[in-house]
């Protein structure tokens, strides 16, 4: 390809990256910090962290992303995810560009290489890594690995500056995540196959390996996660695990039925064996295929290492890693088949074949973004609302802001973030505050009788149109009956209150709160066992109404006036 054509296709490629960036920004518009993000944000850092920067996270060496998170937390804060999204997309599209260059070096025509790069840029099958900023660790490891490959993919016998930079990139790759291990194997295989001496492989592969070994054996470790691994069942189970990983990654990426994906996997494996033999024999024009073949072996190494761990390795973030390693080999195999049609028709057919695959991945990305966006918009609302309550000095009963999906974000840690100015305490909407009050200022304890009387809750009048009957029972108690699950409404006095609720039959009730005419945007469940009182404690502001659904068997509420 002439220099002019290369420049033109580079322009086209960069234009597709810009378009992909726009799509990814749009897809991330509803995302927020989630899950493991908070482990990085509240337990790690430079100033008196709970865990230091070199202790692994889920067995991954994660110093680089930890430093990124600490810097961003202390500079731009946590009110919005956008600065973190910019970093995620920048690292991902850098990896996409490196893959595009690997495609070209392997002999893939520019139109097909550009289409394949766009497919990877919008890889909905790997949507976790495109919608969760925490995954900069995985992506950074692979990006540094392929960048190192581009630097060492030459036949110079002398050690050069490029080799030193490649070794440094591989150290960074290892310090991003455990995916750095197959990334080092990737670059090491390329430099070993392309060198005429052992000096370059020893430097490029040996330096990062020595650093990793030192970190692994000297640094402090946490106990591994419990649970079985594929290796626990023996080497045959591990091989099946690797094959299944490849099969599901191809199936998820292409949208093809599993039997067809299996045929493609077998065909690709056969092609790789034949091409590897050609490389070993140093057949004409075979050396340019070395990076693609090394990527395929790195993919095998990735799933092999995953088989020793406790994860299933079958989620979308692992499909992304698999495709990031093996896509050059798959696209090269496709080109070796299509070139039978000629160098003009073959690339066009290849691009047309990738169009439905791209559409499939766009649909996957859009669906996942919408699903995750609903979850994380709710979490952001809850976190910002709780931050404002903490900033205003209001009491919080819960110890964690949201225990199921964000267990690391305790109320104590959130208070520290607010005090340090990392999390805004004045951006919550009225709906955010209601959500936070419902979650943090009301608690339930199963099977607990009413303690020493506290300030009772007021009984609100039955509203017009309610099919609800409320009658006095024991002192301080009422019995509520409703055939249509209407709620009984109780008014908070502005101080701590304790009430008990009891039903004669097992029931799952829903309750919500209302303040200033606004109802909380969600409800909470209250599970009752027949004949057993459950204690409900609240520290809601004065005038806030607590509405509890009345089951068909009726409800006895004590601690009211």
Coordinates of C-alpha atoms in Angstrom, one line a residue:
X1 CA 0.0 0.0 0.0
X2 CA 1.3 3.4 -0.9
X3 CA 2.1 6.1 1.7
X4 CA -0.8 8.2 0.4
X5 CA -3.3 5.3 0.7
X6 CA -2.0 4.6 4.2
X7 CA -2.7 8.2 5.2
X8 CA -6.2 8.0 3.7
X9 CA -7.1 4.9 5.6
X10 CA -5.6 6.2 8.7
X11 CA -7.9 9.2 8.4
X12 CA -10.9 6.9 7.9
X13 CA -9.8 4.8 10.9
X14 CA -9.5 7.9 13.1
X15 CA -12.9 9.1 11.9
X16 CA -14.4 5.7 13.0
X17 CA -12.7 6.0 16.4
X18 CA -14.3 9.5 16.8
X19 CA -17.7 8.1 15.9
X20 CA -17.2 5.2 18.3
X21 CA -16.2 7.6 21.0
X22 CA -19.4 9.5 20.6
X23 CA -21.4 6.3 20.8
X24 CA -19.6 5.2 23.9
X25 CA -20.0 8.5 25.6
X26 CA -23.8 8.3 24.9
X27 CA -23.9 4.7 26.2
X28 CA -22.2 5.8 29.5
X29 CA -24.5 8.8 30.1
X30 CA -26.4 7.0 32.9
X31 CA -23.5 5.2 34.5
X32 CA -22.0 5.8 38.0
X33 CA -19.6 4.2 40.4
X34 CA -20.6 0.7 41.2
X35 CA -19.3 -2.4 43.0
X36 CA -15.5 -2.7 43.0
X37 CA -15.2 1.0 42.2
X38 CA -15.9 1.8 45.8
X39 CA -13.2 -0.6 47.0
X40 CA -10.7 1.5 45.1
X41 CA -12.2 4.8 46.2
X42 CA -12.6 4.2 49.9
X43 CA -10.1 1.6 50.9
X44 CA -7.1 2.5 48.8
X45 CA -5.0 5.6 48.1
X46 CA -1.9 7.5 49.3
X47 CA -3.1 9.0 52.6
X48 CA -3.7 6.4 55.4
X49 CA -5.5 3.8 53.2
X50 CA -7.1 0.7 54.7
X51 CA -5.1 -1.4 52.2
X52 CA -1.9 -0.2 50.5
X53 CA -1.4 0.2 46.7
X54 CA 0.5 -3.1 46.3
X55 CA -2.0 -5.4 48.0
X56 CA -3.9 -7.2 45.1
X57 CA -7.5 -6.7 44.4
X58 CA -9.2 -10.1 43.9
X59 CA -5.7 -11.5 43.3
X60 CA -4.9 -8.8 40.6
X61 CA -1.9 -6.5 41.0
X62 CA -3.7 -3.2 40.6
X63 CA -1.3 -0.4 41.5
X64 CA -1.8 1.6 38.3
X65 CA -5.6 1.8 38.3
X66 CA -5.5 2.5 42.1
X67 CA -3.2 5.5 41.5
X68 CA -5.6 6.7 38.7
X69 CA -8.6 6.4 41.0
X70 CA -6.8 8.1 43.9
X71 CA -5.7 11.0 41.7
X72 CA -9.1 11.5 40.1
X73 CA -10.9 11.2 43.5
X74 CA -8.7 13.9 45.0
X75 CA -8.8 16.3 42.0
X76 CA -12.2 16.1 40.2
X77 CA -14.2 14.4 42.9
X78 CA -17.0 11.8 42.7
X79 CA -20.0 13.9 41.9
X80 CA -20.0 12.8 38.3
X81 CA -18.5 9.8 36.5
X82 CA -17.6 11.7 33.3
X83 CA -13.8 12.3 34.0
X84 CA -13.4 8.5 34.7
X85 CA -15.4 7.7 31.5
X86 CA -13.0 9.8 29.5
X87 CA -10.1 7.8 30.8
X88 CA -11.9 4.5 30.1
X89 CA -12.8 5.4 26.5
X90 CA -9.3 6.8 25.8
X91 CA -7.6 3.6 27.0
X92 CA -10.1 1.4 25.1
X93 CA -9.7 3.3 21.8
X94 CA -5.9 3.3 22.2
X95 CA -6.1 -0.5 22.4
X96 CA -8.4 -0.4 19.3
X97 CA -5.8 1.6 17.4
X98 CA -3.0 -0.8 18.4
X99 CA -5.1 -3.7 17.1
X100 CA -5.7 -1.8 13.8
X101 CA -2.0 -1.5 13.3
X102 CA -1.5 -5.2 14.2
X103 CA -4.1 -6.1 11.5
X104 CA -2.2 -4.1 8.9
X105 CA 1.2 -5.6 9.9
X106 CA -0.3 -9.0 9.6
X107 CA -1.3 -8.4 6.0
X108 CA -5.0 -7.6 6.4
X109 CA -6.2 -5.1 3.8
X110 CA -6.9 -1.6 5.2
X111 CA -10.7 -1.7 4.5
X112 CA -11.1 -5.0 6.4
X113 CA -8.7 -3.9 9.2
X114 CA -10.6 -0.6 9.6
X115 CA -14.0 -2.4 9.8
X116 CA -12.6 -5.0 12.3
X117 CA -11.2 -2.2 14.5
X118 CA -14.6 -0.5 14.5
X119 CA -16.2 -3.7 15.5
X120 CA -13.8 -4.0 18.5
X121 CA -14.4 -0.3 19.4
X122 CA -18.1 -1.1 19.8
X123 CA -17.8 -4.6 21.1
X124 CA -21.2 -5.1 22.8
X125 CA -20.3 -8.7 23.7
X126 CA -17.7 -7.1 26.0
X127 CA -20.0 -4.3 27.2
X128 CA -18.9 -4.6 30.9
X129 CA -15.5 -3.2 29.9
X130 CA -17.1 -0.4 27.9
X131 CA -19.5 0.7 30.6
X132 CA -17.6 0.1 33.9
X133 CA -14.7 2.5 34.5
X134 CA -13.2 0.0 37.0
X135 CA -12.2 -2.1 34.0
X136 CA -9.4 0.3 33.0
X137 CA -7.2 -2.2 34.7
X138 CA -8.0 -5.1 32.3
X139 CA -8.0 -2.8 29.3
X140 CA -4.7 -1.1 30.3
X141 CA -3.0 -4.4 30.6
X142 CA -3.9 -5.5 27.1
X143 CA -3.2 -2.1 25.6
X144 CA 0.3 -2.0 27.1
X145 CA 0.8 -5.6 25.8
X146 CA -0.1 -4.8 22.2
X147 CA 1.9 -1.5 22.3
X148 CA 4.9 -3.5 23.4
X149 CA 4.3 -5.9 20.5
X150 CA 4.4 -3.1 18.0
X151 CA 7.7 -1.9 19.5
X152 CA 9.5 -5.3 19.5
X153 CA 8.1 -6.7 16.2
X154 CA 11.4 -6.3 14.2
X155 CA 14.5 -8.3 13.5
X156 CA 17.2 -6.1 14.8
X157 CA 19.7 -8.1 16.8
X158 CA 20.9 -5.2 18.9
X159 CA 19.1 -4.1 22.0
X160 CA 17.4 -0.7 21.3
X161 CA 15.5 2.0 23.1
X162 CA 12.3 0.5 21.7
X163 CA 13.0 -2.7 23.6
X164 CA 13.5 -0.8 26.9
X165 CA 10.2 1.1 26.4
X166 CA 8.5 -2.2 25.6
X167 CA 9.8 -3.7 28.9
X168 CA 8.6 -0.7 30.8
X169 CA 5.1 -1.0 29.2
X170 CA 5.0 -4.6 30.2
X171 CA 5.7 -3.7 33.8
X172 CA 2.8 -1.2 33.7
X173 CA 0.7 -4.0 32.1
X174 CA 1.4 -6.3 35.0
X175 CA 0.7 -3.5 37.5
X176 CA -2.7 -2.8 35.9
X177 CA -4.2 -6.3 36.4
X178 CA -3.5 -10.0 36.2
X179 CA -4.3 -9.8 32.5
X180 CA -0.7 -8.4 32.3
X181 CA 0.6 -12.0 32.6
X182 CA -0.7 -13.2 29.2
X183 CA 0.1 -9.8 27.8
X184 CA 3.8 -10.3 28.8
X185 CA 3.6 -13.8 27.2
X186 CA 2.2 -12.1 24.1
X187 CA 5.1 -9.7 23.7
X188 CA 7.6 -12.3 24.8
X189 CA 6.5 -14.8 22.1
X190 CA 6.8 -12.1 19.4
X191 CA 10.3 -10.9 20.4
X192 CA 11.5 -14.5 20.8
X193 CA 10.2 -15.4 17.3
X194 CA 11.6 -12.3 15.7
X195 CA 15.0 -12.2 17.4
X196 CA 18.2 -13.8 16.3
X197 CA 19.7 -13.9 19.8
X198 CA 18.4 -14.3 23.3
X199 CA 19.4 -10.8 24.5
X200 CA 16.3 -9.0 23.4
X201 CA 13.9 -11.7 24.8
X202 CA 15.7 -11.7 28.1
X203 CA 15.3 -7.9 28.5
X204 CA 11.8 -7.6 27.1
X205 CA 10.4 -10.6 28.8
X206 CA 12.8 -11.1 31.7
X207 CA 12.6 -7.6 33.3
X208 CA 8.8 -7.5 33.7
X209 CA 8.8 -11.1 34.8
X210 CA 11.4 -10.4 37.5
X211 CA 9.4 -7.4 38.7
X212 CA 6.2 -9.5 38.9
X213 CA 7.9 -12.3 40.8
X214 CA 9.3 -9.8 43.3
X215 CA 5.9 -8.3 43.8
X216 CA 4.2 -11.7 44.1
X217 CA 6.6 -13.2 46.7
X218 CA 7.6 -10.1 48.6
X219 CA 4.3 -8.1 48.8
X220 CA 1.5 -8.6 51.3
X221 CA -1.4 -10.8 50.0
X222 CA -5.0 -11.3 50.9
X223 CA -6.4 -14.8 51.1
X224 CA -7.8 -16.0 47.8
X225 CA -11.5 -16.1 47.2
X226 CA -13.2 -19.3 48.2
X227 CA -14.8 -21.7 45.7
X228 CA -13.7 -24.3 43.2
X229 CA -11.7 -23.7 40.1
X230 CA -11.6 -25.6 36.8
X231 CA -8.1 -26.9 37.6
X232 CA -9.5 -28.5 40.8
X233 CA -11.1 -31.2 38.5
X234 CA -7.9 -31.9 36.6
X235 CA -6.2 -30.9 33.3
X236 CA -9.0 -32.3 31.1
X237 CA -11.5 -30.0 32.9
X238 CA -9.1 -27.1 32.4
X239 CA -8.8 -27.8 28.7
X240 CA -12.6 -27.9 28.5
X241 CA -12.8 -24.6 30.4
X242 CA -10.5 -23.0 27.8
X243 CA -12.4 -24.4 24.9
X244 CA -15.7 -23.2 26.4
X245 CA -14.3 -19.8 27.0
X246 CA -13.3 -19.4 23.3
X247 CA -16.6 -20.9 22.2
X248 CA -18.8 -18.6 24.3
X249 CA -16.7 -15.5 23.3
X250 CA -17.1 -16.2 19.6
X251 CA -20.8 -17.0 20.1
X252 CA -21.4 -13.8 22.0
X253 CA -19.4 -11.6 19.6
X254 CA -20.9 -13.0 16.3
X255 CA -24.4 -13.8 17.5
X256 CA -24.1 -17.1 15.7
X257 CA -25.7 -20.3 17.1
X258 CA -23.3 -22.3 19.3
X259 CA -22.8 -25.2 16.7
X260 CA -21.8 -22.7 14.1
X261 CA -19.5 -20.9 16.5
X262 CA -18.0 -24.3 17.3
X263 CA -17.3 -25.0 13.6
X264 CA -15.6 -21.6 13.4
X265 CA -13.5 -22.3 16.4
X266 CA -12.3 -25.7 15.1
X267 CA -11.6 -24.1 11.7
X268 CA -9.6 -21.3 13.3
X269 CA -7.6 -23.7 15.4
X270 CA -6.7 -25.8 12.3
X271 CA -5.7 -22.7 10.4
X272 CA -3.5 -21.6 13.4
X273 CA -1.7 -25.0 13.5
X274 CA -1.0 -24.8 9.7
X275 CA 0.2 -21.2 9.9
X276 CA 2.4 -22.0 13.0
X277 CA 4.1 -24.7 11.0
X278 CA 4.8 -22.2 8.2
X279 CA 6.3 -19.8 10.7
X280 CA 8.5 -22.5 12.2
X281 CA 9.7 -23.4 8.7
X282 CA 10.2 -19.6 8.1
X283 CA 8.1 -19.8 4.9
X284 CA 7.8 -16.8 2.7
X285 CA 5.8 -13.9 4.2
X286 CA 4.9 -15.9 7.3
X287 CA 6.8 -13.8 9.9
X288 CA 4.3 -11.0 9.5
X289 CA 1.7 -13.4 11.0
X290 CA 3.6 -13.9 14.3
X291 CA 1.8 -11.2 16.3
X292 CA -1.6 -12.6 15.4
X293 CA -0.5 -16.1 16.3
X294 CA 1.0 -14.9 19.6
X295 CA -2.3 -13.2 20.4
X296 CA -4.1 -16.5 19.9
X297 CA -1.7 -18.2 22.3
X298 CA -2.1 -15.3 24.8
X299 CA -5.9 -15.9 24.6
X300 CA -5.2 -19.6 25.5
X301 CA -3.0 -18.4 28.4
X302 CA -5.7 -16.0 29.6
X303 CA -8.3 -18.7 29.9
X304 CA -5.8 -21.2 31.2
X305 CA -4.9 -18.8 34.1
X306 CA -8.5 -18.1 34.6
X307 CA -9.1 -21.8 35.1
X308 CA -6.8 -21.7 38.1
X309 CA -8.9 -18.9 39.6
X310 CA -12.4 -18.9 41.2
X311 CA -14.3 -16.9 38.5
X312 CA -16.3 -18.5 35.8
X313 CA -14.5 -16.3 33.2
X314 CA -17.7 -16.4 31.1
X315 CA -19.0 -12.9 31.6
X316 CA -18.8 -10.1 29.1
X317 CA -15.6 -8.6 30.5
X318 CA -13.8 -11.9 29.8
X319 CA -15.2 -12.1 26.3
X320 CA -13.7 -8.6 25.8
X321 CA -10.3 -9.8 27.0
X322 CA -10.5 -12.9 24.7
X323 CA -11.4 -10.9 21.7
X324 CA -8.7 -8.3 22.4
X325 CA -6.1 -11.1 22.2
X326 CA -7.4 -13.3 19.4
X327 CA -9.2 -10.9 17.1
X328 CA -6.0 -10.3 15.0
X329 CA -5.8 -14.1 14.4
X330 CA -9.5 -14.4 13.6
X331 CA -9.5 -11.5 11.1
X332 CA -6.3 -12.7 9.5
X333 CA -7.9 -16.2 9.1
X334 CA -10.9 -14.6 7.5
X335 CA -8.7 -12.7 5.1
X336 CA -6.7 -15.8 4.2
X337 CA -10.1 -17.3 3.1
X338 CA -11.4 -14.2 1.4
X339 CA -8.3 -13.5 -0.6
X340 CA -9.3 -16.5 -2.8
X341 CA -11.9 -14.0 -4.2
X342 CA -9.2 -11.6 -5.2
X343 CA -7.6 -8.5 -3.5
X344 CA -10.4 -6.3 -4.7
X345 CA -13.5 -8.3 -4.0
X346 CA -12.2 -10.1 -0.9
X347 CA -11.9 -7.0 1.4
X348 CA -15.3 -5.8 0.3
X349 CA -16.9 -9.2 1.1
X350 CA -15.1 -9.2 4.5
X351 CA -16.5 -5.7 5.4
X352 CA -20.0 -6.8 4.4
X353 CA -19.7 -9.9 6.6
X354 CA -18.7 -7.8 9.6
X355 CA -21.7 -5.4 9.2
X356 CA -24.3 -7.7 10.8
X357 CA -21.8 -8.6 13.5
X358 CA -21.3 -4.9 14.2
X359 CA -25.1 -4.3 14.4
X360 CA -25.4 -7.3 16.7
X361 CA -22.8 -5.8 19.1
X362 CA -24.5 -2.3 18.9
X363 CA -27.7 -3.9 20.1
X364 CA -26.0 -5.7 22.9
X365 CA -24.2 -2.5 24.0
X366 CA -27.4 -0.5 23.9
X367 CA -29.4 -3.1 25.9
X368 CA -26.7 -3.5 28.5
X369 CA -26.2 0.3 28.8
X370 CA -30.0 0.8 29.4
X371 CA -30.1 -2.0 32.0
X372 CA -27.0 -0.9 33.9
X373 CA -28.1 2.8 33.6
X374 CA -31.3 2.1 35.5
X375 CA -29.3 0.4 38.3
X376 CA -26.6 3.0 38.5
X377 CA -28.8 6.1 38.2
X378 CA -30.6 4.7 41.3
X379 CA -27.3 4.2 43.1
X380 CA -26.1 7.7 42.3
X381 CA -29.4 9.1 43.6
X382 CA -29.0 7.1 46.8
X383 CA -25.4 8.1 47.3
X384 CA -25.8 11.8 46.7
X385 CA -28.9 11.8 48.9
X386 CA -27.1 10.1 51.7
X387 CA -24.1 12.5 51.3
X388 CA -26.4 15.5 51.8
X389 CA -28.0 13.9 54.9
X390 CA -24.5 13.3 56.3
X391 CA -23.4 16.8 55.4
X392 CA -26.4 18.2 57.2
X393 CA -25.7 16.1 60.3
X394 CA -28.8 14.0 60.1
X395 CA -28.7 10.6 61.8
X396 CA -28.3 7.5 59.7
X397 CA -29.2 4.0 61.0
X398 CA -27.6 1.8 58.4
X399 CA -23.9 1.1 58.4
X400 CA -23.6 0.8 54.6
X401 CA -25.2 3.0 52.0
X402 CA -26.3 0.1 49.8
X403 CA -25.1 -3.2 51.1
X404 CA -26.0 -5.5 48.2
X405 CA -24.1 -3.9 45.3
X406 CA -21.7 -1.5 47.1
X407 CA -20.7 -3.2 50.3
X408 CA -17.4 -1.3 50.6
X409 CA -19.2 2.1 50.7
X410 CA -20.0 2.3 54.4
X411 CA -21.7 5.4 55.9
X412 CA -18.4 6.1 57.8
X413 CA -16.4 6.0 54.6
X414 CA -19.0 8.2 52.9
X415 CA -18.7 10.7 55.7
X416 CA -15.0 10.8 55.2
X417 CA -15.4 11.5 51.5
X418 CA -17.9 14.3 52.3
X419 CA -15.6 15.8 54.9
X420 CA -12.6 15.7 52.4
X421 CA -14.7 17.4 49.7
X422 CA -14.4 14.4 47.4
X423 CA -18.2 13.8 47.4
X424 CA -20.6 16.8 47.1
X425 CA -23.1 17.2 49.9
X426 CA -25.3 19.8 48.2
X427 CA -26.3 18.3 44.8
X428 CA -29.1 16.0 45.9
X429 CA -32.7 16.4 44.5
X430 CA -35.8 16.0 46.7
X431 CA -36.2 12.6 45.2
X432 CA -32.6 11.7 46.1
X433 CA -33.2 12.7 49.7
X434 CA -36.4 10.7 50.0
X435 CA -34.6 7.6 48.6
X436 CA -31.7 8.1 51.1
X437 CA -34.1 8.6 54.0
X438 CA -36.0 5.4 53.2
X439 CA -32.8 3.5 52.9
X440 CA -30.8 5.0 55.8
X441 CA -33.3 6.4 58.3
X442 CA -35.6 3.4 58.6
X443 CA -34.4 -0.1 59.7
X444 CA -36.1 -3.4 60.5
X445 CA -35.2 -6.2 62.9
X446 CA -36.8 -9.6 62.6
X447 CA -38.6 -11.1 65.6
X448 CA -37.8 -8.2 68.0
X449 CA -40.4 -7.0 70.5
X450 CA -41.0 -3.3 71.2
X451 CA -38.2 -2.0 73.4
X452 CA -38.4 0.7 76.1
X453 CA -41.0 3.1 74.8
X454 CA -39.7 5.9 72.7
X455 CA -41.6 8.8 71.1
X456 CA -44.6 7.2 69.4
X457 CA -45.5 7.7 65.8
X458 CA -48.7 9.5 65.0
X459 CA -51.5 7.7 63.2
X460 CA -52.5 9.6 60.1
X461 CA -56.3 9.8 59.3
X462 CA -57.6 7.2 56.8
X463 CA -57.7 9.0 53.4
X464 CA -60.9 9.2 51.4
X465 CA -61.2 6.3 49.0
X466 CA -59.1 4.0 51.1
X467 CA -60.5 0.5 51.8
X468 CA -58.9 0.5 55.2
X469 CA -60.3 0.0 58.7
X470 CA -58.1 1.0 61.8
X471 CA -59.2 0.1 65.3
X472 CA -57.6 0.5 68.7
X473 CA -56.2 -2.6 70.3
X474 CA -53.8 -2.8 73.3
X475 CA -52.6 0.5 74.6
X476 CA -50.4 2.1 72.0
X477 CA -51.5 -0.5 69.4
X478 CA -53.9 -0.5 66.5
X479 CA -55.2 -3.2 64.1
X480 CA -55.5 -2.4 60.5
X481 CA -57.5 -4.4 58.0
X482 CA -57.7 -3.9 54.2
X483 CA -59.0 -6.1 51.4
X484 CA -57.0 -4.1 48.8
X485 CA -53.6 -3.8 50.5
X486 CA -54.1 -0.1 51.2
X487 CA -51.4 1.4 53.4
X488 CA -51.6 2.5 57.0
X489 CA -49.9 5.9 57.4
X490 CA -47.8 6.9 60.4
X491 CA -46.3 10.3 61.0
X492 CA -42.7 10.7 62.4
X493 CA -42.4 13.0 65.4
X494 CA -38.8 14.1 64.5
X495 CA -37.0 11.9 66.9
X496 CA -36.1 8.2 67.1
X497 CA -39.1 6.0 67.1
X498 CA -39.7 2.3 67.4
X499 CA -42.8 0.4 66.3
X500 CA -43.6 -3.2 65.9
X501 CA -45.7 -4.7 63.1
X502 CA -47.2 -8.2 63.2
X503 CA -49.6 -10.3 61.1
X504 CA -51.4 -13.5 61.7
X505 CA -50.0 -14.9 58.4
X506 CA -46.7 -14.9 56.6
X507 CA -46.6 -11.8 54.4
X508 CA -44.2 -9.6 52.4
X509 CA -45.2 -6.0 52.8
X510 CA -44.0 -2.9 51.0
X511 CA -43.4 0.4 52.7
X512 CA -42.5 3.9 51.5
X513 CA -42.2 7.5 52.9
X514 CA -43.7 10.8 51.9
X515 CA -42.5 14.3 52.7
X516 CA -43.8 17.7 51.5
X517 CA -46.2 16.0 49.2
X518 CA -43.5 13.9 47.5
X519 CA -43.4 10.1 47.7
X520 CA -40.2 8.2 47.8
X521 CA -39.3 7.0 44.3
X522 CA -39.0 3.4 45.5
X523 CA -40.4 1.1 48.2
X524 CA -38.7 -1.4 50.6
X525 CA -39.8 -4.9 51.5
X526 CA -40.7 -6.0 55.0
X527 CA -41.0 -9.8 55.4
X528 CA -43.2 -10.9 58.3
X529 CA -43.4 -14.4 59.8
X530 CA -46.9 -15.3 61.1
X531 CA -47.4 -14.3 64.7
X532 CA -43.9 -12.8 65.1
X533 CA -43.5 -9.0 65.7
X534 CA -40.8 -7.2 63.6
X535 CA -39.3 -4.0 65.0
X536 CA -39.2 -1.0 62.7
X537 CA -36.9 1.9 63.8
X538 CA -36.9 5.3 62.2
X539 CA -35.1 8.6 62.7
X540 CA -37.2 10.4 60.0
X541 CA -37.6 14.2 60.2
X542 CA -40.8 15.6 61.8
X543 CA -43.8 15.3 59.6
X544 CA -42.5 12.6 57.3
X545 CA -45.1 9.9 56.7
X546 CA -44.3 6.2 56.8
X547 CA -46.8 4.2 54.7
X548 CA -46.9 0.4 55.3
X549 CA -49.0 -1.9 53.2
X550 CA -51.7 -3.8 55.1
X551 CA -51.9 -7.5 54.1
X552 CA -55.1 -9.5 53.7
X553 CA -54.6 -11.1 57.1
X554 CA -54.5 -7.7 58.7
X555 CA -51.7 -5.9 60.6
X556 CA -51.1 -5.1 64.2
X557 CA -49.0 -2.0 64.8
X558 CA -47.7 -1.0 68.2
X559 CA -45.9 2.2 69.2
X560 CA -48.4 4.6 67.8
X561 CA -50.7 7.2 69.3

